[in-house]
PDB file of C-alpha atoms and ligand atoms in Angstrom:
ATOM      1  CA  MET A  84     -22.424 -12.597  50.527  1.00 50.00           C
ATOM      2  CA  VAL A  85     -19.705 -10.111  51.375  1.00 48.00           C
ATOM      3  CA  HIS A  86     -17.170 -12.807  50.685  1.00 56.00           C
ATOM      4  CA  VAL A  87     -18.605 -13.435  47.215  1.00 48.00           C
ATOM      5  CA  LEU A  88     -18.647  -9.698  46.472  1.00 46.00           C
ATOM      6  CA  VAL A  89     -15.021  -9.296  47.512  1.00 45.00           C
ATOM      7  CA  SER A  90     -14.022 -12.239  45.319  1.00 50.00           C
ATOM      8  CA  LEU A  91     -15.924 -10.735  42.422  1.00 46.00           C
ATOM      9  CA  ILE A  92     -14.206  -7.363  42.819  1.00 44.00           C
ATOM     10  CA  LEU A  93     -10.814  -9.024  43.143  1.00 44.00           C
ATOM     11  CA  CYS A  94     -11.581 -11.051  40.055  1.00 45.00           C
ATOM     12  CA  LEU A  95     -12.591  -7.950  38.080  1.00 46.00           C
ATOM     13  CA  LEU A  96      -9.478  -6.111  39.198  1.00 45.00           C
ATOM     14  CA  PHE A  97      -7.335  -9.026  38.132  1.00 48.00           C
ATOM     15  CA  MET A  98      -8.984  -9.172  34.721  1.00 50.00           C
ATOM     16  CA  SER A  99      -8.636  -5.467  34.003  1.00 48.00           C
ATOM     17  CA  GLY A 100      -5.029  -5.763  35.097  1.00 44.00           C
ATOM     18  CA  GLY A 101      -4.642  -8.435  32.445  1.00 44.00           C
ATOM     19  CA  PHE A 102      -6.119  -6.211  29.786  1.00 44.00           C
ATOM     20  CA  LEU A 103      -3.886  -3.369  30.849  1.00 41.00           C
ATOM     21  CA  THR A 104      -0.798  -5.544  30.495  1.00 41.00           C
ATOM     22  CA  LEU A 105      -1.955  -6.668  27.065  1.00 42.00           C
ATOM     23  CA  ALA A 106      -2.568  -3.091  25.934  1.00 40.00           C
ATOM     24  CA  LEU A 107       0.855  -2.020  27.139  1.00 41.00           C
ATOM     25  CA  LYS A 108       2.435  -4.959  25.387  1.00 42.00           C
ATOM     26  CA  ASP A 109       0.765  -4.016  22.101  1.00 45.00           C
ATOM     27  CA  ALA A 110       2.047  -0.466  22.408  1.00 45.00           C
ATOM     28  CA  THR A 111       5.640  -1.474  23.113  1.00 47.00           C
ATOM     29  CA  MET A 112       5.756  -4.273  20.546  1.00 48.00           C
ATOM     30  CA  SER A 113       5.727  -1.794  17.673  1.00 53.00           C
ATOM     31  CA  SER A 114       9.508  -1.405  17.737  1.00 76.00           C
ATOM     32  CA  CYS A 115      11.800  -3.801  16.024  1.00 86.00           C
ATOM     33  CA  ILE A 116      14.474  -5.579  17.961  1.00 91.00           C
ATOM     34  CA  GLU A 117      17.910  -3.966  18.059  1.00 92.00           C
ATOM     35  CA  GLU A 118      19.772  -6.909  16.541  1.00 95.00           C
ATOM     36  CA  GLU A 119      17.516  -6.878  13.483  1.00 96.00           C
ATOM     37  CA  ARG A 120      17.753  -3.095  13.203  1.00 94.00           C
ATOM     38  CA  GLN A 121      21.537  -3.391  13.057  1.00 94.00           C
ATOM     39  CA  ALA A 122      21.275  -6.117  10.413  1.00 96.00           C
ATOM     40  CA  LEU A 123      19.036  -3.897   8.272  1.00 96.00           C
ATOM     41  CA  LEU A 124      21.486  -1.017   8.653  1.00 95.00           C
ATOM     42  CA  ASP A 125      24.157  -3.367   7.352  1.00 96.00           C
ATOM     43  CA  VAL A 126      21.930  -4.243   4.389  1.00 97.00           C
ATOM     44  CA  LYS A 127      21.765  -0.503   3.712  1.00 96.00           C
ATOM     45  CA  ALA A 128      25.527  -0.071   4.207  1.00 96.00           C
ATOM     46  CA  ASN A 129      26.141  -2.636   1.467  1.00 97.00           C
ATOM     47  CA  LEU A 130      24.071  -0.674  -1.026  1.00 96.00           C
ATOM     48  CA  ILE A 131      24.764   2.543  -2.846  1.00 96.00           C
ATOM     49  CA  ASP A 132      21.437   4.344  -2.555  1.00 95.00           C
ATOM     50  CA  LEU A 133      21.450   6.573  -5.637  1.00 95.00           C
ATOM     51  CA  ASN A 134      18.226   8.434  -4.811  1.00 94.00           C
ATOM     52  CA  GLY A 135      18.398   8.452  -1.011  1.00 93.00           C
ATOM     53  CA  ILE A 136      15.407   6.085  -0.889  1.00 92.00           C
ATOM     54  CA  LEU A 137      16.577   4.608   2.419  1.00 93.00           C
ATOM     55  CA  ASN A 138      17.341   7.922   4.148  1.00 90.00           C
ATOM     56  CA  GLU A 139      14.737   7.127   6.786  1.00 87.00           C
ATOM     57  CA  TRP A 140      16.629   3.947   7.692  1.00 92.00           C
ATOM     58  CA  GLY A 141      18.688   5.665  10.323  1.00 84.00           C
ATOM     59  CA  ARG A 142      20.451   5.635  13.610  1.00 66.00           C
ATOM     60  CA  LYS A 143      18.861   8.730  15.100  1.00 72.00           C
ATOM     61  CA  GLU A 144      16.368   8.496  17.947  1.00 63.00           C
ATOM     62  CA  LYS A 145      13.278   9.130  15.850  1.00 62.00           C
ATOM     63  CA  LYS A 146      14.477   6.666  13.246  1.00 74.00           C
ATOM     64  CA  MET A 147      14.700   3.777  15.674  1.00 81.00           C
ATOM     65  CA  ASP A 148      11.678   1.717  14.704  1.00 90.00           C
ATOM     66  CA  CYS A 149      12.792  -0.353  11.729  1.00 93.00           C
ATOM     67  CA  CYS A 150       9.290  -1.795  11.397  1.00 92.00           C
ATOM     68  CA  LYS A 151       8.269   1.615  10.033  1.00 90.00           C
ATOM     69  CA  TRP A 152      11.060   1.772   7.480  1.00 93.00           C
ATOM     70  CA  VAL A 153      10.133   1.700   3.823  1.00 94.00           C
ATOM     71  CA  GLY A 154      10.545  -1.782   2.361  1.00 96.00           C
ATOM     72  CA  VAL A 155      10.415  -3.505   5.760  1.00 96.00           C
ATOM     73  CA  THR A 156       7.450  -5.435   7.138  1.00 96.00           C
ATOM     74  CA  CYS A 157       7.344  -6.829  10.673  1.00 96.00           C
ATOM     75  CA  ASN A 158       5.103  -9.294  12.368  1.00 95.00           C
ATOM     76  CA  ASN A 159       2.652  -7.123  14.354  1.00 90.00           C
ATOM     77  CA  HIS A 160       2.851  -9.312  17.424  1.00 91.00           C
ATOM     78  CA  THR A 161       6.502 -10.266  17.635  1.00 93.00           C
ATOM     79  CA  GLY A 162       8.094  -7.207  16.027  1.00 93.00           C
ATOM     80  CA  ARG A 163      10.322  -9.500  13.992  1.00 96.00           C
ATOM     81  CA  VAL A 164      11.110  -8.566  10.396  1.00 97.00           C
ATOM     82  CA  ILE A 165       9.199 -10.872   8.027  1.00 97.00           C
ATOM     83  CA  GLU A 166       9.607  -9.147   4.672  1.00 98.00           C
ATOM     84  CA  LEU A 167      12.280  -7.133   2.918  1.00 98.00           C
ATOM     85  CA  ASP A 168      11.089  -5.689  -0.366  1.00 98.00           C
ATOM     86  CA  LEU A 169      13.270  -3.155  -2.156  1.00 97.00           C
ATOM     87  CA  THR A 170      11.623  -3.607  -5.559  1.00 97.00           C
ATOM     88  CA  PHE A 171       9.542  -0.438  -5.346  1.00 93.00           C
ATOM     89  CA  ASN A 172      12.533   1.548  -6.594  1.00 93.00           C
ATOM     90  CA  SER A 173      15.134  -1.082  -7.303  1.00 93.00           C
ATOM     91  CA  SER A 174      16.963   0.848 -10.008  1.00 93.00           C
ATOM     92  CA  SER A 175      18.081   3.223  -7.247  1.00 94.00           C
ATOM     93  CA  PHE A 176      20.337   0.585  -5.750  1.00 96.00           C
ATOM     94  CA  VAL A 177      23.745  -0.817  -6.652  1.00 97.00           C
ATOM     95  CA  GLY A 178      25.800  -2.974  -4.363  1.00 97.00           C
ATOM     96  CA  LYS A 179      26.078  -6.239  -2.532  1.00 96.00           C
ATOM     97  CA  ILE A 180      23.806  -8.565  -0.590  1.00 96.00           C
ATOM     98  CA  SER A 181      24.733  -8.124   3.060  1.00 96.00           C
ATOM     99  CA  PRO A 182      25.798 -11.281   4.914  1.00 95.00           C
ATOM    100  CA  SER A 183      23.963  -9.831   7.938  1.00 96.00           C
ATOM    101  CA  LEU A 184      20.719 -10.961   6.319  1.00 96.00           C
ATOM    102  CA  HIS A 185      21.110 -14.235   8.191  1.00 96.00           C
ATOM    103  CA  VAL A 186      20.289 -12.389  11.422  1.00 97.00           C
ATOM    104  CA  LEU A 187      16.792 -11.728  10.068  1.00 97.00           C
ATOM    105  CA  ASN A 188      15.876 -15.355  10.508  1.00 96.00           C
ATOM    106  CA  GLN A 189      12.120 -14.799  10.628  1.00 97.00           C
ATOM    107  CA  LEU A 190      12.124 -13.440   7.075  1.00 98.00           C
ATOM    108  CA  GLN A 191       9.415 -14.997   4.943  1.00 98.00           C
ATOM    109  CA  ASN A 192       9.910 -12.927   1.816  1.00 98.00           C
ATOM    110  CA  ILE A 193      12.926 -11.344   0.195  1.00 98.00           C
ATOM    111  CA  LYS A 194      12.300  -9.271  -2.913  1.00 98.00           C
ATOM    112  CA  LEU A 195      15.406  -7.684  -4.376  1.00 98.00           C
ATOM    113  CA  SER A 196      14.678  -7.998  -8.092  1.00 97.00           C
ATOM    114  CA  GLY A 197      16.115  -5.276 -10.286  1.00 97.00           C
ATOM    115  CA  ILE A 198      18.937  -4.212  -7.981  1.00 97.00           C
ATOM    116  CA  ASN A 199      22.354  -4.236  -9.667  1.00 97.00           C
ATOM    117  CA  PHE A 200      24.423  -6.617  -7.576  1.00 97.00           C
ATOM    118  CA  GLN A 201      27.438  -6.122  -9.839  1.00 97.00           C
ATOM    119  CA  SER A 202      28.047  -9.705 -10.861  1.00 96.00           C
ATOM    120  CA  ILE A 203      28.391 -11.104  -7.336  1.00 96.00           C
ATOM    121  CA  PRO A 204      27.335 -14.684  -6.651  1.00 96.00           C
ATOM    122  CA  LEU A 205      24.197 -15.467  -4.705  1.00 95.00           C
ATOM    123  CA  PRO A 206      25.327 -15.740  -1.045  1.00 95.00           C
ATOM    124  CA  SER A 207      24.966 -19.224   0.413  1.00 95.00           C
ATOM    125  CA  ILE A 208      23.926 -17.593   3.693  1.00 95.00           C
ATOM    126  CA  LEU A 209      20.406 -17.293   2.222  1.00 96.00           C
ATOM    127  CA  GLY A 210      20.112 -21.029   2.808  1.00 95.00           C
ATOM    128  CA  SER A 211      19.997 -20.443   6.553  1.00 96.00           C
ATOM    129  CA  LEU A 212      16.770 -18.426   6.393  1.00 97.00           C
ATOM    130  CA  SER A 213      14.598 -21.435   7.048  1.00 96.00           C
ATOM    131  CA  ASN A 214      11.315 -19.500   7.229  1.00 97.00           C
ATOM    132  CA  LEU A 215      11.681 -18.145   3.721  1.00 97.00           C
ATOM    133  CA  GLN A 216       8.638 -18.672   1.519  1.00 96.00           C
ATOM    134  CA  GLY A 217       9.534 -16.334  -1.307  1.00 97.00           C
ATOM    135  CA  LEU A 218      12.910 -15.441  -2.754  1.00 97.00           C
ATOM    136  CA  GLU A 219      12.799 -13.114  -5.727  1.00 97.00           C
ATOM    137  CA  ILE A 220      16.062 -11.723  -7.047  1.00 97.00           C
ATOM    138  CA  SER A 221      15.523 -11.549 -10.795  1.00 95.00           C
ATOM    139  CA  GLY A 222      17.226  -9.163 -13.204  1.00 96.00           C
ATOM    140  CA  ALA A 223      19.784  -8.367 -10.529  1.00 97.00           C
ATOM    141  CA  ASN A 224      23.135  -8.965 -12.248  1.00 97.00           C
ATOM    142  CA  LEU A 225      23.959 -12.059 -10.177  1.00 97.00           C
ATOM    143  CA  SER A 226      26.525 -14.529 -11.457  1.00 96.00           C
ATOM    144  CA  GLY A 227      28.047 -17.835 -10.432  1.00 95.00           C
ATOM    145  CA  PRO A 228      26.344 -21.047  -9.414  1.00 93.00           C
ATOM    146  CA  ILE A 229      23.137 -21.488  -7.467  1.00 92.00           C
ATOM    147  CA  PRO A 230      24.330 -22.362  -3.952  1.00 93.00           C
ATOM    148  CA  HIS A 231      23.233 -25.851  -2.957  1.00 90.00           C
ATOM    149  CA  GLN A 232      22.440 -24.457   0.507  1.00 93.00           C
ATOM    150  CA  LEU A 233      19.215 -23.043  -0.953  1.00 93.00           C
ATOM    151  CA  THR A 234      17.839 -26.560  -0.919  1.00 90.00           C
ATOM    152  CA  ASN A 235      17.679 -26.147   2.849  1.00 91.00           C
ATOM    153  CA  LEU A 236      14.735 -23.808   2.394  1.00 94.00           C
ATOM    154  CA  SER A 237      12.041 -26.375   2.927  1.00 91.00           C
ATOM    155  CA  ASN A 238       9.257 -23.790   3.222  1.00 93.00           C
ATOM    156  CA  LEU A 239      10.088 -22.104  -0.059  1.00 92.00           C
ATOM    157  CA  LEU A 240       7.017 -21.628  -2.245  1.00 88.00           C
ATOM    158  CA  ARG A 241       8.317 -19.177  -4.784  1.00 89.00           C
ATOM    159  CA  LEU A 242      11.795 -18.903  -6.273  1.00 91.00           C
ATOM    160  CA  ASP A 243      12.547 -16.427  -9.037  1.00 91.00           C
ATOM    161  CA  LEU A 244      16.167 -15.995 -10.051  1.00 92.00           C
ATOM    162  CA  SER A 245      15.426 -15.343 -13.705  1.00 89.00           C
ATOM    163  CA  HIS A 246      17.295 -12.822 -15.877  1.00 91.00           C
ATOM    164  CA  ASN A 247      20.668 -13.098 -14.192  1.00 95.00           C
ATOM    165  CA  SER A 248      23.977 -14.629 -15.302  1.00 94.00           C
ATOM    166  CA  LEU A 249      23.826 -17.723 -13.118  1.00 92.00           C
ATOM    167  CA  THR A 250      26.002 -20.589 -14.306  1.00 90.00           C
ATOM    168  CA  GLY A 251      26.454 -24.254 -13.548  1.00 87.00           C
ATOM    169  CA  SER A 252      23.561 -26.608 -13.176  1.00 80.00           C
ATOM    170  CA  LEU A 253      20.683 -26.821 -10.812  1.00 77.00           C
ATOM    171  CA  PRO A 254      21.812 -28.755  -7.730  1.00 76.00           C
ATOM    172  CA  PHE A 255      20.224 -32.185  -7.865  1.00 71.00           C
ATOM    173  CA  SER A 256      19.063 -31.714  -4.284  1.00 77.00           C
ATOM    174  CA  PHE A 257      16.609 -29.101  -5.560  1.00 77.00           C
ATOM    175  CA  ARG A 258      14.163 -31.960  -5.806  1.00 73.00           C
ATOM    176  CA  ASN A 259      13.934 -31.616  -2.021  1.00 78.00           C
ATOM    177  CA  LEU A 260      12.152 -28.287  -2.361  1.00 82.00           C
ATOM    178  CA  THR A 261       8.815 -30.021  -2.281  1.00 77.00           C
ATOM    179  CA  SER A 262       6.753 -26.957  -1.375  1.00 80.00           C
ATOM    180  CA  LEU A 263       7.750 -24.959  -4.466  1.00 81.00           C
ATOM    181  CA  THR A 264       4.779 -23.783  -6.467  1.00 79.00           C
ATOM    182  CA  TYR A 265       6.630 -21.319  -8.653  1.00 80.00           C
ATOM    183  CA  LEU A 266      10.106 -21.667 -10.077  1.00 82.00           C
ATOM    184  CA  ASP A 267      11.594 -19.344 -12.658  1.00 83.00           C
ATOM    185  CA  LEU A 268      15.249 -19.685 -13.556  1.00 83.00           C
ATOM    186  CA  SER A 269      14.866 -18.561 -17.145  1.00 81.00           C
ATOM    187  CA  GLN A 270      17.318 -16.244 -18.904  1.00 83.00           C
ATOM    188  CA  ASN A 271      20.476 -17.416 -17.181  1.00 87.00           C
ATOM    189  CA  GLN A 272      23.483 -19.384 -18.364  1.00 85.00           C
ATOM    190  CA  LEU A 273      22.609 -22.553 -16.509  1.00 81.00           C
ATOM    191  CA  GLY A 274      23.571 -25.694 -18.322  1.00 74.00           C
ATOM    192  CA  GLY A 275      23.827 -29.415 -18.173  1.00 59.00           C
ATOM    193  CA  TYR A 276      21.267 -32.104 -18.270  1.00 48.00           C
ATOM    194  CA  VAL A 277      19.207 -32.207 -15.161  1.00 50.00           C
ATOM    195  CA  ALA A 278      17.019 -35.046 -14.094  1.00 46.00           C
ATOM    196  CA  MET A 279      14.377 -33.471 -12.010  1.00 54.00           C
ATOM    197  CA  ASP A 280      11.387 -35.033 -10.420  1.00 52.00           C
ATOM    198  CA  LEU A 281       8.772 -32.407  -9.773  1.00 55.00           C
ATOM    199  CA  SER A 282       5.935 -34.828  -9.256  1.00 56.00           C
ATOM    200  CA  ASN A 283       3.512 -34.320  -6.425  1.00 55.00           C
ATOM    201  CA  ASN A 284       4.142 -30.625  -6.177  1.00 57.00           C
ATOM    202  CA  ARG A 285       1.424 -28.068  -6.332  1.00 56.00           C
ATOM    203  CA  PHE A 286       2.249 -26.489  -9.677  1.00 57.00           C
ATOM    204  CA  GLU A 287      -0.756 -24.808 -11.168  1.00 53.00           C
ATOM    205  CA  GLY A 288      -1.340 -23.380 -14.606  1.00 50.00           C
ATOM    206  CA  ARG A 289       1.846 -22.641 -16.470  1.00 49.00           C
ATOM    207  CA  VAL A 290       4.609 -25.189 -16.261  1.00 52.00           C
ATOM    208  CA  PRO A 291       7.523 -23.427 -14.564  1.00 52.00           C
ATOM    209  CA  LEU A 292      10.176 -22.040 -16.833  1.00 49.00           C
ATOM    210  CA  LEU A 293      13.279 -24.160 -16.820  1.00 54.00           C
ATOM    211  CA  PRO A 294      16.432 -22.883 -18.460  1.00 46.00           C
ATOM    212  CA  PHE A 295      18.106 -26.165 -19.274  1.00 47.00           C
ATOM    213  CA  ARG A 296      17.469 -29.139 -21.493  1.00 46.00           C
ATOM    214  CA  LEU A 297      15.650 -31.601 -19.382  1.00 49.00           C
ATOM    215  CA  ALA A 298      16.430 -35.274 -19.300  1.00 44.00           C
ATOM    216  CA  ALA A 299      13.400 -35.801 -17.173  1.00 49.00           C
ATOM    217  CA  LEU A 300      10.586 -33.620 -16.007  1.00 53.00           C
ATOM    218  CA  ASN A 301       7.949 -35.403 -14.052  1.00 52.00           C
ATOM    219  CA  LEU A 302       4.997 -33.203 -13.324  1.00 57.00           C
ATOM    220  CA  SER A 303       2.569 -35.961 -12.521  1.00 58.00           C
ATOM    221  CA  GLY A 304       0.582 -35.446  -9.385  1.00 57.00           C
ATOM    222  CA  ASN A 305       0.360 -31.741 -10.049  1.00 54.00           C
ATOM    223  CA  ARG A 306      -2.875 -30.012 -10.850  1.00 52.00           C
ATOM    224  CA  GLU A 307      -3.957 -29.903 -14.476  1.00 49.00           C
ATOM    225  CA  PRO A 308      -2.797 -26.776 -16.310  1.00 45.00           C
ATOM    226  CA  ALA A 309      -5.555 -24.194 -16.710  1.00 39.00           C
TER     227      ALA A 309
HETATM  228  C1  NAG B 653      12.711   6.159  -7.740  1.00 74.91           C
HETATM  229  O1  NAG B 653      13.115   7.237  -6.926  1.00 74.91           O
HETATM  230  C2  NAG B 653      13.489   8.398  -7.636  1.00 74.91           C
HETATM  231  C3  NAG B 653      13.955   9.426  -6.622  1.00 74.91           C
HETATM  232  O2  NAG B 653      13.072   9.500  -5.551  1.00 74.91           O
HETATM  233  C4  NAG B 653      12.330   8.909  -8.462  1.00 74.91           C
HETATM  234  O3  NAG B 653      12.739  10.015  -9.220  1.00 74.91           O
HETATM  235  C5  NAG B 653      11.849   7.806  -9.384  1.00 74.91           C
HETATM  236  O4  NAG B 653      10.705   8.233 -10.074  1.00 74.91           O
HETATM  237  C6  NAG B 653      11.516   6.559  -8.582  1.00 74.91           C
HETATM  238  N1  NAG B 653      11.157   5.500  -9.502  1.00 74.91           N
HETATM  239  C7  NAG B 653      10.114   4.719  -9.290  1.00 74.91           C
HETATM  240  C8  NAG B 653       9.883   3.651 -10.298  1.00 74.91           C
HETATM  241  O5  NAG B 653       9.376   4.866  -8.340  1.00 74.91           O
HETATM  242  C1  NAG B 654      -0.372  -5.125  11.029  1.00 74.91           C
HETATM  243  O1  NAG B 654      -0.953  -3.897  11.391  1.00 74.91           O
HETATM  244  C2  NAG B 654      -1.204  -3.038  10.309  1.00 74.91           C
HETATM  245  C3  NAG B 654      -1.696  -1.705  10.839  1.00 74.91           C
HETATM  246  O2  NAG B 654      -2.533  -1.858  11.933  1.00 74.91           O
HETATM  247  C4  NAG B 654      -2.215  -3.705   9.390  1.00 74.91           C
HETATM  248  O3  NAG B 654      -2.477  -2.878   8.288  1.00 74.91           O
HETATM  249  C5  NAG B 654      -1.649  -5.019   8.913  1.00 74.91           C
HETATM  250  O4  NAG B 654      -2.604  -5.713   8.132  1.00 74.91           O
HETATM  251  C6  NAG B 654      -1.250  -5.896  10.076  1.00 74.91           C
HETATM  252  N1  NAG B 654      -0.538  -7.019   9.550  1.00 74.91           N
HETATM  253  C7  NAG B 654      -0.726  -8.256  10.003  1.00 74.91           C
HETATM  254  C8  NAG B 654       0.109  -9.303   9.375  1.00 74.91           C
HETATM  255  O5  NAG B 654      -1.511  -8.504  10.886  1.00 74.91           O
HETATM  256  C1  NAG B 655      26.935  -6.144 -13.874  1.00 74.91           C
HETATM  257  O1  NAG B 655      27.994  -5.853 -12.996  1.00 74.91           O
HETATM  258  C2  NAG B 655      29.243  -5.680 -13.662  1.00 74.91           C
HETATM  259  C3  NAG B 655      30.288  -5.486 -12.584  1.00 74.91           C
HETATM  260  O2  NAG B 655      30.010  -4.350 -11.827  1.00 74.91           O
HETATM  261  C4  NAG B 655      29.165  -4.484 -14.614  1.00 74.91           C
HETATM  262  O3  NAG B 655      30.375  -4.352 -15.305  1.00 74.91           O
HETATM  263  C5  NAG B 655      28.021  -4.709 -15.601  1.00 74.91           C
HETATM  264  O4  NAG B 655      27.852  -3.559 -16.383  1.00 74.91           O
HETATM  265  C6  NAG B 655      26.735  -5.002 -14.860  1.00 74.91           C
HETATM  266  N1  NAG B 655      25.689  -5.357 -15.810  1.00 74.91           N
HETATM  267  C7  NAG B 655      24.535  -4.739 -15.857  1.00 74.91           C
HETATM  268  C8  NAG B 655      23.574  -5.264 -16.872  1.00 74.91           C
HETATM  269  O5  NAG B 655      24.252  -3.811 -15.128  1.00 74.91           O
HETATM  270  C1  NAG B 656      20.281 -26.366   6.940  1.00 74.91           C
HETATM  271  O1  NAG B 656      19.269 -26.598   7.926  1.00 74.91           O
HETATM  272  C2  NAG B 656      19.729 -27.263   9.072  1.00 74.91           C
HETATM  273  C3  NAG B 656      18.544 -27.555   9.946  1.00 74.91           C
HETATM  274  O2  NAG B 656      17.661 -26.477   9.997  1.00 74.91           O
HETATM  275  C4  NAG B 656      20.776 -26.388   9.765  1.00 74.91           C
HETATM  276  O3  NAG B 656      21.269 -27.066  10.879  1.00 74.91           O
HETATM  277  C5  NAG B 656      21.907 -26.126   8.794  1.00 74.91           C
HETATM  278  O4  NAG B 656      22.833 -25.240   9.370  1.00 74.91           O
HETATM  279  C6  NAG B 656      21.374 -25.501   7.522  1.00 74.91           C
HETATM  280  N1  NAG B 656      22.439 -25.357   6.555  1.00 74.91           N
HETATM  281  C7  NAG B 656      22.729 -24.206   5.963  1.00 74.91           C
HETATM  282  C8  NAG B 656      23.812 -24.235   4.965  1.00 74.91           C
HETATM  283  O5  NAG B 656      22.139 -23.186   6.209  1.00 74.91           O
HETATM  284  C1  NAG B 657      16.918 -34.550   0.412  1.00 74.91           C
HETATM  285  O1  NAG B 657      15.921 -35.306   1.081  1.00 74.91           O
HETATM  286  C2  NAG B 657      16.332 -36.622   1.316  1.00 74.91           C
HETATM  287  C3  NAG B 657      15.147 -37.385   1.910  1.00 74.91           C
HETATM  288  O2  NAG B 657      14.073 -36.590   2.159  1.00 74.91           O
HETATM  289  C4  NAG B 657      17.512 -36.623   2.280  1.00 74.91           C
HETATM  290  O3  NAG B 657      17.941 -37.935   2.529  1.00 74.91           O
HETATM  291  C5  NAG B 657      18.636 -35.832   1.643  1.00 74.91           C
HETATM  292  O4  NAG B 657      19.705 -35.705   2.548  1.00 74.91           O
HETATM  293  C6  NAG B 657      18.167 -34.453   1.255  1.00 74.91           C
HETATM  294  N1  NAG B 657      19.209 -33.787   0.525  1.00 74.91           N
HETATM  295  C7  NAG B 657      19.617 -32.551   0.802  1.00 74.91           C
HETATM  296  C8  NAG B 657      20.728 -32.023   0.001  1.00 74.91           C
HETATM  297  O5  NAG B 657      19.096 -31.880   1.666  1.00 74.91           O
HETATM  298  C1  NAG B 658       6.364 -39.723 -12.193  1.00 74.91           C
HETATM  299  O1  NAG B 658       6.027 -39.603 -10.830  1.00 74.91           O
HETATM  300  C2  NAG B 658       4.943 -40.458 -10.429  1.00 74.91           C
HETATM  301  C3  NAG B 658       4.608 -40.094  -8.999  1.00 74.91           C
HETATM  302  O2  NAG B 658       5.761 -39.981  -8.205  1.00 74.91           O
HETATM  303  C4  NAG B 658       5.384 -41.901 -10.594  1.00 74.91           C
HETATM  304  O3  NAG B 658       4.320 -42.766 -10.235  1.00 74.91           O
HETATM  305  C5  NAG B 658       5.751 -42.139 -12.046  1.00 74.91           C
HETATM  306  O4  NAG B 658       6.254 -43.450 -12.201  1.00 74.91           O
HETATM  307  C6  NAG B 658       6.805 -41.158 -12.517  1.00 74.91           C
HETATM  308  N1  NAG B 658       7.005 -41.295 -13.945  1.00 74.91           N
HETATM  309  C7  NAG B 658       8.227 -41.481 -14.473  1.00 74.91           C
HETATM  310  C8  NAG B 658       8.281 -41.607 -15.949  1.00 74.91           C
HETATM  311  O5  NAG B 658       9.247 -41.527 -13.775  1.00 74.91           O
END
């Protein structure tokens, strides 16, 4: 009997210890990891912040937790940055897309539409962000070709690069982006005939806006337009 009681108490102690560890973990997991904080600071350093919108993105002690910075969303459990959205006041920013973005390799969404990127090309480094589901950089004064590396983004659901000055043609390998449900490349200077097989995607409703004359557009296997 005593033996059973002792086991029970030990067991209870062990369990509460487990809870305690979990609770502590939750409390400490709120901070972002240093490497990602530095990468975000480099994103900031590449932008002229006309209205001081990113003043709270800082180096000082109380400005350490990048998960609390405006425009940044982290995974609650891992503390990794999963979304960067600077569209809430995009006209405040002029500059470049930082190559340090590749450090933020858990990013699922990048929303930089409306920022004036001063005619720079879209960096091919974006193609290394393999967890990306949404990439929205429309109306952002981008020029040059669409880097073929973007076709590496096999989880991409939503791609909006409309209203820029992109040139060249859509890389043929774009047909590999089989998860895409939304594609908008309208209002660019893309050209050329493109044979594109978009069958067996999950396009719904509106047919995506394509900027070029199509030699082939196969939307069979998609859902019927609403
Ligand atoms: C952007 O920020 C500036 C300065 O804080 C503010 O005056 C302006 O109203 C903001 N614009 C939007 C669309 O929030
Ligand atoms: C993370 O936590 C915040 C605040 O507790 C909550 O609002 C948000 O929905 C959570 N996000 C996720 C992805 O669980
Ligand atoms: C795009 O960037 C170029 C180079 O900085 C600049 O001359 C041009 O005015 C910009 N266009 C727009 C629409 O902001
Ligand atoms: C494309 O993805 C593969 C596998 O994930 C990776 O090894 C390669 O470096 C990526 N290429 C680019 C250009 O990011
Ligand atoms: C596209 O996918 C095919 C087969 O799934 C593969 O052989 C090819 O290398 C891919 N192309 C690119 C550019 O990733
Ligand atoms: C369109 O795609 C479907 C499914 O992949 C295929 O069966 C069909 O032959 C294609 N149509 C044309 C005209 O290529």
